[in-house]
Amino acid sequence: MLDDFHKGLEPSTTTQDGSGLRILIVHTRWNSAIVQGLVDGAKKTMIEQHNVKPENIVIESVPGAYELPFAAKKLLEVSQIRAAEGASDLMGNVNLLDGLNLTSPTTTTPGSAPPVSGGAGAKRSRQAFDAVICIGVLIKGSTMHFEYICEAVSQGIMRVGLDSGVPVIFGVLTCLNEEQALSRAGLDKAGKGHNHGIDWGSGAVEMALLKNRTL
Ligand code: DLZ
């Protein structure tokens, strides 16, 4: 074993300043207790380590992991339409989407900050999302369901990122049992696990900055 072997994500050597970024987290309600730990880890890391403004982190939920790619794609598109509308505003044009409530009403995450977008009349940000984190926990059962969902979700999430040009972080644990999932959310009884949400938060900021980089 190498002495300096670092298991997992090696931290970036450059400062990753996320103060100008807007990030979307889409998470599942399946396995919600574990998912909540991962969402909290990602959010806390983005705010405390990368200076992302709490009001620039939007959290939405879907039923299960299979729904993550669709939701990420749809919410990204809505944010891009809103941003284009904002640019149009500046040029004195008419807003075709005014009056439409295109975002889902609230985050359903217990204990998380109130939503910053959505709801008729709510003040909407004109900045499109710079990155998306899809968070879920798939636990293998006794049928082939797990394999099909894992394959579909991983392919779907990658496709949304490549098609949109906006980085989408694969924050989906694919575990053989609940113990593995608890450990990877830093929720194991022994306290030896690691919350992968931390890595996903840092990864989203790094990739968003990469997307916005002008060479
Ligand atoms: C149906 C199902 C099963 C068996 N297991 C999980 C799981 O471990 N994690 C998860 O996020 N979702 C699961 N689902 C639900 C599917 O992702 C999906 O919501 C439904 O098949 C409806 O499309």
PDB file of C-alpha atoms and ligand atoms in Angstrom:
ATOM      1  CA  MET A   1       0.000   0.000   0.000  1.00  0.00           C
ATOM      2  CA  LEU A   2       1.332   3.456  -0.922  1.00  0.00           C
ATOM      3  CA  ASP A   3       1.987   5.709   2.093  1.00  0.00           C
ATOM      4  CA  ASP A   4       0.317   8.741   0.530  1.00  0.00           C
ATOM      5  CA  PHE A   5      -2.536   6.831  -1.103  1.00  0.00           C
ATOM      6  CA  HIS A   6      -5.702   8.930  -0.806  1.00  0.00           C
ATOM      7  CA  LYS A   7      -8.819   6.772  -1.083  1.00  0.00           C
ATOM      8  CA  GLY A   8     -11.604   8.637  -2.766  1.00  0.00           C
ATOM      9  CA  LEU A   9     -11.606  12.202  -4.093  1.00  0.00           C
ATOM     10  CA  GLU A  10      -8.330  14.093  -3.882  1.00  0.00           C
ATOM     11  CA  PRO A  11      -9.170  17.745  -3.069  1.00  0.00           C
ATOM     12  CA  SER A  12      -8.508  20.251  -5.854  1.00  0.00           C
ATOM     13  CA  THR A  13      -5.279  22.226  -5.546  1.00  0.00           C
ATOM     14  CA  THR A  14      -6.935  25.437  -6.738  1.00  0.00           C
ATOM     15  CA  THR A  15      -9.506  27.549  -4.901  1.00  0.00           C
ATOM     16  CA  GLN A  16     -13.000  26.781  -6.129  1.00  0.00           C
ATOM     17  CA  ASP A  17     -15.013  29.958  -5.553  1.00  0.00           C
ATOM     18  CA  GLY A  18     -18.694  29.240  -6.024  1.00  0.00           C
ATOM     19  CA  SER A  19     -19.975  32.661  -4.918  1.00  0.00           C
ATOM     20  CA  GLY A  20     -21.319  33.468  -8.396  1.00  0.00           C
ATOM     21  CA  LEU A  21     -22.875  30.072  -9.072  1.00  0.00           C
ATOM     22  CA  ARG A  22     -26.444  28.788  -9.002  1.00  0.00           C
ATOM     23  CA  ILE A  23     -26.811  25.079  -8.329  1.00  0.00           C
ATOM     24  CA  LEU A  24     -29.790  22.732  -8.547  1.00  0.00           C
ATOM     25  CA  ILE A  25     -30.065  19.669  -6.324  1.00  0.00           C
ATOM     26  CA  VAL A  26     -32.690  17.108  -7.383  1.00  0.00           C
ATOM     27  CA  HIS A  27     -33.130  14.278  -4.885  1.00  0.00           C
ATOM     28  CA  THR A  28     -35.343  11.229  -4.489  1.00  0.00           C
ATOM     29  CA  ARG A  29     -37.876  10.513  -1.773  1.00  0.00           C
ATOM     30  CA  TRP A  30     -37.034   6.815  -1.917  1.00  0.00           C
ATOM     31  CA  ASN A  31     -34.686   5.967   0.994  1.00  0.00           C
ATOM     32  CA  SER A  32     -35.278   9.506   2.222  1.00  0.00           C
ATOM     33  CA  ALA A  33     -33.380   9.373   5.534  1.00  0.00           C
ATOM     34  CA  ILE A  34     -30.149   8.399   3.794  1.00  0.00           C
ATOM     35  CA  VAL A  35     -30.802  10.757   0.896  1.00  0.00           C
ATOM     36  CA  GLN A  36     -31.326  13.625   3.328  1.00  0.00           C
ATOM     37  CA  GLY A  37     -27.867  13.065   4.822  1.00  0.00           C
ATOM     38  CA  LEU A  38     -26.345  13.212   1.344  1.00  0.00           C
ATOM     39  CA  VAL A  39     -28.268  16.365   0.386  1.00  0.00           C
ATOM     40  CA  ASP A  40     -27.183  18.054   3.635  1.00  0.00           C
ATOM     41  CA  GLY A  41     -23.564  17.081   2.996  1.00  0.00           C
ATOM     42  CA  ALA A  42     -23.585  18.501  -0.532  1.00  0.00           C
ATOM     43  CA  LYS A  43     -25.322  21.692   0.510  1.00  0.00           C
ATOM     44  CA  LYS A  44     -23.128  22.348   3.559  1.00  0.00           C
ATOM     45  CA  THR A  45     -19.959  21.809   1.523  1.00  0.00           C
ATOM     46  CA  MET A  46     -21.011  24.177  -1.230  1.00  0.00           C
ATOM     47  CA  ILE A  47     -21.896  26.903   1.269  1.00  0.00           C
ATOM     48  CA  GLU A  48     -19.065  26.496   3.781  1.00  0.00           C
ATOM     49  CA  GLN A  49     -16.182  25.421   1.564  1.00  0.00           C
ATOM     50  CA  HIS A  50     -17.028  27.117  -1.720  1.00  0.00           C
ATOM     51  CA  ASN A  51     -19.014  30.227  -0.720  1.00  0.00           C
ATOM     52  CA  VAL A  52     -22.088  29.309  -2.737  1.00  0.00           C
ATOM     53  CA  LYS A  53     -24.895  31.584  -1.528  1.00  0.00           C
ATOM     54  CA  PRO A  54     -27.639  29.549   0.237  1.00  0.00           C
ATOM     55  CA  GLU A  55     -30.293  31.335  -1.830  1.00  0.00           C
ATOM     56  CA  ASN A  56     -28.532  30.104  -4.980  1.00  0.00           C
ATOM     57  CA  ILE A  57     -29.016  26.455  -4.074  1.00  0.00           C
ATOM     58  CA  VAL A  58     -32.399  25.224  -5.284  1.00  0.00           C
ATOM     59  CA  ILE A  59     -33.654  21.879  -3.979  1.00  0.00           C
ATOM     60  CA  GLU A  60     -36.379  19.833  -5.676  1.00  0.00           C
ATOM     61  CA  SER A  61     -37.550  16.262  -5.096  1.00  0.00           C
ATOM     62  CA  VAL A  62     -38.786  13.383  -7.260  1.00  0.00           C
ATOM     63  CA  PRO A  63     -40.255   9.993  -6.281  1.00  0.00           C
ATOM     64  CA  GLY A  64     -37.394   7.655  -7.197  1.00  0.00           C
ATOM     65  CA  ALA A  65     -34.019   7.495  -8.908  1.00  0.00           C
ATOM     66  CA  TYR A  66     -35.568   6.618 -12.253  1.00  0.00           C
ATOM     67  CA  GLU A  67     -37.183  10.078 -12.327  1.00  0.00           C
ATOM     68  CA  LEU A  68     -33.933  12.001 -11.704  1.00  0.00           C
ATOM     69  CA  PRO A  69     -32.801  12.477 -15.343  1.00  0.00           C
ATOM     70  CA  PHE A  70     -36.188  13.761 -16.495  1.00  0.00           C
ATOM     71  CA  ALA A  71     -36.454  16.227 -13.621  1.00  0.00           C
ATOM     72  CA  ALA A  72     -32.892  17.469 -14.092  1.00  0.00           C
ATOM     73  CA  LYS A  73     -33.516  18.041 -17.812  1.00  0.00           C
ATOM     74  CA  LYS A  74     -36.853  19.779 -17.304  1.00  0.00           C
ATOM     75  CA  LEU A  75     -35.721  22.078 -14.475  1.00  0.00           C
ATOM     76  CA  LEU A  76     -32.539  22.984 -16.351  1.00  0.00           C
ATOM     77  CA  GLU A  77     -34.584  23.947 -19.403  1.00  0.00           C
ATOM     78  CA  VAL A  78     -36.933  26.073 -17.309  1.00  0.00           C
ATOM     79  CA  SER A  79     -34.028  27.912 -15.719  1.00  0.00           C
ATOM     80  CA  GLN A  80     -32.509  28.548 -19.148  1.00  0.00           C
ATOM     81  CA  ILE A  81     -35.815  29.922 -20.462  1.00  0.00           C
ATOM     82  CA  ARG A  82     -36.029  32.208 -17.429  1.00  0.00           C
ATOM     83  CA  ALA A  83     -32.487  33.423 -18.000  1.00  0.00           C
ATOM     84  CA  ALA A  84     -33.204  34.144 -21.673  1.00  0.00           C
ATOM     85  CA  GLU A  85     -36.348  35.955 -20.607  1.00  0.00           C
ATOM     86  CA  GLY A  86     -34.234  38.091 -18.260  1.00  0.00           C
ATOM     87  CA  ALA A  87     -31.911  39.014 -21.115  1.00  0.00           C
ATOM     88  CA  SER A  88     -34.951  39.827 -23.208  1.00  0.00           C
ATOM     89  CA  ASP A  89     -36.249  42.091 -20.393  1.00  0.00           C
ATOM     90  CA  LEU A  90     -33.093  44.126 -20.553  1.00  0.00           C
ATOM     91  CA  MET A  91     -33.743  44.750 -24.242  1.00  0.00           C
ATOM     92  CA  GLY A  92     -37.335  45.838 -23.544  1.00  0.00           C
ATOM     93  CA  ASN A  93     -38.958  42.763 -25.096  1.00  0.00           C
ATOM     94  CA  VAL A  94     -42.142  41.007 -24.000  1.00  0.00           C
ATOM     95  CA  ASN A  95     -41.850  38.017 -21.652  1.00  0.00           C
ATOM     96  CA  LEU A  96     -43.700  35.128 -23.245  1.00  0.00           C
ATOM     97  CA  LEU A  97     -43.588  33.067 -20.063  1.00  0.00           C
ATOM     98  CA  ASP A  98     -44.911  35.736 -17.679  1.00  0.00           C
ATOM     99  CA  GLY A  99     -47.677  34.417 -15.464  1.00  0.00           C
ATOM    100  CA  LEU A 100     -46.749  30.791 -15.964  1.00  0.00           C
ATOM    101  CA  ASN A 101     -45.584  28.861 -12.933  1.00  0.00           C
ATOM    102  CA  LEU A 102     -43.079  26.567 -14.525  1.00  0.00           C
ATOM    103  CA  THR A 103     -41.255  25.353 -11.473  1.00  0.00           C
ATOM    104  CA  SER A 104     -42.625  22.874  -8.974  1.00  0.00           C
ATOM    105  CA  PRO A 105     -43.976  24.616  -5.898  1.00  0.00           C
ATOM    106  CA  THR A 106     -41.645  23.740  -3.061  1.00  0.00           C
ATOM    107  CA  THR A 107     -38.831  21.636  -1.823  1.00  0.00           C
ATOM    108  CA  THR A 108     -40.182  18.727   0.213  1.00  0.00           C
ATOM    109  CA  THR A 109     -36.969  18.213   2.091  1.00  0.00           C
ATOM    110  CA  PRO A 110     -37.627  18.347   5.835  1.00  0.00           C
ATOM    111  CA  GLY A 111     -35.326  20.701   7.640  1.00  0.00           C
ATOM    112  CA  SER A 112     -33.893  22.329   4.541  1.00  0.00           C
ATOM    113  CA  ALA A 113     -33.985  25.994   3.655  1.00  0.00           C
ATOM    114  CA  PRO A 114     -37.147  27.364   2.083  1.00  0.00           C
ATOM    115  CA  PRO A 115     -37.265  27.254  -1.690  1.00  0.00           C
ATOM    116  CA  VAL A 116     -35.883  30.222  -3.527  1.00  0.00           C
ATOM    117  CA  SER A 117     -37.758  29.723  -6.750  1.00  0.00           C
ATOM    118  CA  GLY A 118     -41.178  28.657  -7.890  1.00  0.00           C
ATOM    119  CA  GLY A 119     -44.681  29.561  -6.927  1.00  0.00           C
ATOM    120  CA  ALA A 120     -46.768  32.139  -8.711  1.00  0.00           C
ATOM    121  CA  GLY A 121     -45.619  35.605  -7.787  1.00  0.00           C
ATOM    122  CA  ALA A 122     -42.384  34.372  -6.204  1.00  0.00           C
ATOM    123  CA  LYS A 123     -39.292  36.369  -7.027  1.00  0.00           C
ATOM    124  CA  ARG A 124     -37.417  34.265  -9.562  1.00  0.00           C
ATOM    125  CA  SER A 125     -33.728  34.259 -10.217  1.00  0.00           C
ATOM    126  CA  ARG A 126     -32.774  35.107 -13.776  1.00  0.00           C
ATOM    127  CA  GLN A 127     -29.619  33.019 -13.595  1.00  0.00           C
ATOM    128  CA  ALA A 128     -29.711  29.596 -15.212  1.00  0.00           C
ATOM    129  CA  PHE A 129     -28.301  26.712 -13.193  1.00  0.00           C
ATOM    130  CA  ASP A 130     -24.550  26.284 -13.541  1.00  0.00           C
ATOM    131  CA  ALA A 131     -24.620  22.652 -12.385  1.00  0.00           C
ATOM    132  CA  VAL A 132     -27.042  20.015 -11.191  1.00  0.00           C
ATOM    133  CA  ILE A 133     -26.553  17.347  -8.530  1.00  0.00           C
ATOM    134  CA  CYS A 134     -28.856  14.328  -8.827  1.00  0.00           C
ATOM    135  CA  ILE A 135     -29.018  12.530  -5.478  1.00  0.00           C
ATOM    136  CA  GLY A 136     -30.577   9.144  -4.759  1.00  0.00           C
ATOM    137  CA  VAL A 137     -29.946   5.783  -3.128  1.00  0.00           C
ATOM    138  CA  LEU A 138     -30.607   2.517  -4.954  1.00  0.00           C
ATOM    139  CA  ILE A 139     -30.513  -0.617  -2.823  1.00  0.00           C
ATOM    140  CA  LYS A 140     -30.449  -4.029  -4.462  1.00  0.00           C
ATOM    141  CA  GLY A 141     -33.456  -6.241  -3.894  1.00  0.00           C
ATOM    142  CA  SER A 142     -34.130  -9.804  -4.947  1.00  0.00           C
ATOM    143  CA  THR A 143     -35.172  -9.054  -8.531  1.00  0.00           C
ATOM    144  CA  MET A 144     -33.495  -7.503 -11.580  1.00  0.00           C
ATOM    145  CA  HIS A 145     -35.163  -4.120 -10.893  1.00  0.00           C
ATOM    146  CA  PHE A 146     -32.014  -2.688  -9.343  1.00  0.00           C
ATOM    147  CA  GLU A 147     -29.866  -3.476 -12.386  1.00  0.00           C
ATOM    148  CA  TYR A 148     -32.338  -1.910 -14.822  1.00  0.00           C
ATOM    149  CA  ILE A 149     -32.746   1.279 -12.775  1.00  0.00           C
ATOM    150  CA  CYS A 150     -28.997   1.669 -12.163  1.00  0.00           C
ATOM    151  CA  GLU A 151     -28.284   1.379 -15.874  1.00  0.00           C
ATOM    152  CA  ALA A 152     -31.086   3.734 -16.933  1.00  0.00           C
ATOM    153  CA  VAL A 153     -30.297   6.367 -14.326  1.00  0.00           C
ATOM    154  CA  SER A 154     -26.552   6.471 -14.907  1.00  0.00           C
ATOM    155  CA  GLN A 155     -27.026   6.699 -18.697  1.00  0.00           C
ATOM    156  CA  GLY A 156     -29.840   9.240 -18.325  1.00  0.00           C
ATOM    157  CA  ILE A 157     -27.895  11.535 -16.028  1.00  0.00           C
ATOM    158  CA  MET A 158     -24.868  11.494 -18.300  1.00  0.00           C
ATOM    159  CA  ARG A 159     -27.075  12.257 -21.295  1.00  0.00           C
ATOM    160  CA  VAL A 160     -28.648  15.295 -19.636  1.00  0.00           C
ATOM    161  CA  GLY A 161     -25.197  16.698 -18.924  1.00  0.00           C
ATOM    162  CA  LEU A 162     -23.776  16.097 -22.386  1.00  0.00           C
ATOM    163  CA  ASP A 163     -26.907  17.262 -24.220  1.00  0.00           C
ATOM    164  CA  SER A 164     -27.364  20.434 -22.162  1.00  0.00           C
ATOM    165  CA  GLY A 165     -23.737  21.412 -21.746  1.00  0.00           C
ATOM    166  CA  VAL A 166     -24.386  21.837 -18.031  1.00  0.00           C
ATOM    167  CA  PRO A 167     -22.566  19.462 -15.693  1.00  0.00           C
ATOM    168  CA  VAL A 168     -24.802  16.965 -13.927  1.00  0.00           C
ATOM    169  CA  ILE A 169     -23.234  15.192 -10.961  1.00  0.00           C
ATOM    170  CA  PHE A 170     -24.047  11.500 -10.518  1.00  0.00           C
ATOM    171  CA  GLY A 171     -24.969  11.520  -6.839  1.00  0.00           C
ATOM    172  CA  VAL A 172     -26.620   8.128  -6.821  1.00  0.00           C
ATOM    173  CA  LEU A 173     -25.417   5.418  -4.468  1.00  0.00           C
ATOM    174  CA  THR A 174     -25.885   1.946  -5.942  1.00  0.00           C
ATOM    175  CA  CYS A 175     -25.589  -0.347  -2.933  1.00  0.00           C
ATOM    176  CA  LEU A 176     -25.946  -4.037  -2.298  1.00  0.00           C
ATOM    177  CA  ASN A 177     -27.506  -3.444   1.128  1.00  0.00           C
ATOM    178  CA  GLU A 178     -28.585  -0.725   3.539  1.00  0.00           C
ATOM    179  CA  GLU A 179     -25.363  -0.856   5.563  1.00  0.00           C
ATOM    180  CA  GLN A 180     -23.338   0.139   2.500  1.00  0.00           C
ATOM    181  CA  ALA A 181     -25.677   3.049   1.862  1.00  0.00           C
ATOM    182  CA  LEU A 182     -25.552   4.278   5.473  1.00  0.00           C
ATOM    183  CA  SER A 183     -21.766   4.137   5.462  1.00  0.00           C
ATOM    184  CA  ARG A 184     -21.530   6.120   2.205  1.00  0.00           C
ATOM    185  CA  ALA A 185     -23.808   8.785   3.635  1.00  0.00           C
ATOM    186  CA  GLY A 186     -21.687   8.998   6.800  1.00  0.00           C
ATOM    187  CA  LEU A 187     -24.595   7.626   8.831  1.00  0.00           C
ATOM    188  CA  ASP A 188     -23.159   4.276   9.936  1.00  0.00           C
ATOM    189  CA  LYS A 189     -23.226   3.460  13.668  1.00  0.00           C
ATOM    190  CA  ALA A 190     -19.445   3.033  13.838  1.00  0.00           C
ATOM    191  CA  GLY A 191     -18.957   6.521  12.405  1.00  0.00           C
ATOM    192  CA  LYS A 192     -16.295   5.300  10.010  1.00  0.00           C
ATOM    193  CA  GLY A 193     -18.180   6.058   6.832  1.00  0.00           C
ATOM    194  CA  HIS A 194     -17.802   9.021   4.533  1.00  0.00           C
ATOM    195  CA  ASN A 195     -20.605  11.258   3.340  1.00  0.00           C
ATOM    196  CA  HIS A 196     -20.305  11.225  -0.452  1.00  0.00           C
ATOM    197  CA  GLY A 197     -22.564  14.268  -0.643  1.00  0.00           C
ATOM    198  CA  ILE A 198     -19.492  16.291   0.400  1.00  0.00           C
ATOM    199  CA  ASP A 199     -17.645  15.170  -2.742  1.00  0.00           C
ATOM    200  CA  TRP A 200     -20.674  15.812  -4.929  1.00  0.00           C
ATOM    201  CA  GLY A 201     -20.970  19.400  -3.614  1.00  0.00           C
ATOM    202  CA  SER A 202     -17.308  20.096  -4.360  1.00  0.00           C
ATOM    203  CA  GLY A 203     -17.585  18.323  -7.710  1.00  0.00           C
ATOM    204  CA  ALA A 204     -20.563  20.437  -8.751  1.00  0.00           C
ATOM    205  CA  VAL A 205     -18.723  23.695  -7.988  1.00  0.00           C
ATOM    206  CA  GLU A 206     -15.570  22.556  -9.772  1.00  0.00           C
ATOM    207  CA  MET A 207     -17.469  21.429 -12.867  1.00  0.00           C
ATOM    208  CA  ALA A 208     -19.663  24.562 -12.926  1.00  0.00           C
ATOM    209  CA  LEU A 209     -16.529  26.722 -12.886  1.00  0.00           C
ATOM    210  CA  LEU A 210     -15.084  24.577 -15.664  1.00  0.00           C
ATOM    211  CA  LYS A 211     -18.252  25.063 -17.722  1.00  0.00           C
ATOM    212  CA  ASN A 212     -18.080  28.849 -17.252  1.00  0.00           C
ATOM    213  CA  ARG A 213     -14.351  29.082 -17.954  1.00  0.00           C
ATOM    214  CA  THR A 214     -13.286  31.188 -20.910  1.00  0.00           C
ATOM    215  CA  LEU A 215     -10.093  29.883 -22.387  1.00  0.00           C
TER     216      LEU A 215
HETATM  217  C1  DLZ B   1     -39.253   0.751  -7.586  1.00  0.00           C
HETATM  218  C2  DLZ B   1     -38.001   1.162  -6.885  1.00  0.00           C
HETATM  219  C3  DLZ B   1     -37.244   0.231  -6.175  1.00  0.00           C
HETATM  220  C4  DLZ B   1     -37.615  -1.206  -6.089  1.00  0.00           C
HETATM  221  N1  DLZ B   1     -36.152   0.595  -5.509  1.00  0.00           N
HETATM  222  C5  DLZ B   1     -35.773   1.893  -5.525  1.00  0.00           C
HETATM  223  C6  DLZ B   1     -34.605   2.309  -4.815  1.00  0.00           C
HETATM  224  O1  DLZ B   1     -33.911   1.558  -4.134  1.00  0.00           O
HETATM  225  N2  DLZ B   1     -34.257   3.623  -4.911  1.00  0.00           N
HETATM  226  C7  DLZ B   1     -34.973   4.550  -5.658  1.00  0.00           C
HETATM  227  O2  DLZ B   1     -34.583   5.723  -5.714  1.00  0.00           O
HETATM  228  N3  DLZ B   1     -36.092   4.166  -6.305  1.00  0.00           N
HETATM  229  C8  DLZ B   1     -36.512   2.879  -6.263  1.00  0.00           C
HETATM  230  N4  DLZ B   1     -37.631   2.483  -6.929  1.00  0.00           N
HETATM  231  C9  DLZ B   1     -38.460   3.512  -7.602  1.00  0.00           C
HETATM  232  C10 DLZ B   1     -38.009   3.855  -9.036  1.00  0.00           C
HETATM  233  O3  DLZ B   1     -36.828   4.640  -9.034  1.00  0.00           O
HETATM  234  C11 DLZ B   1     -39.105   4.681  -9.745  1.00  0.00           C
HETATM  235  O4  DLZ B   1     -39.489   5.750  -8.933  1.00  0.00           O
HETATM  236  C12 DLZ B   1     -40.327   3.845 -10.098  1.00  0.00           C
HETATM  237  O5  DLZ B   1     -39.965   2.694 -10.805  1.00  0.00           O
HETATM  238  C13 DLZ B   1     -41.338   4.656 -10.928  1.00  0.00           C
HETATM  239  O6  DLZ B   1     -40.771   5.086 -12.156  1.00  0.00           O
END
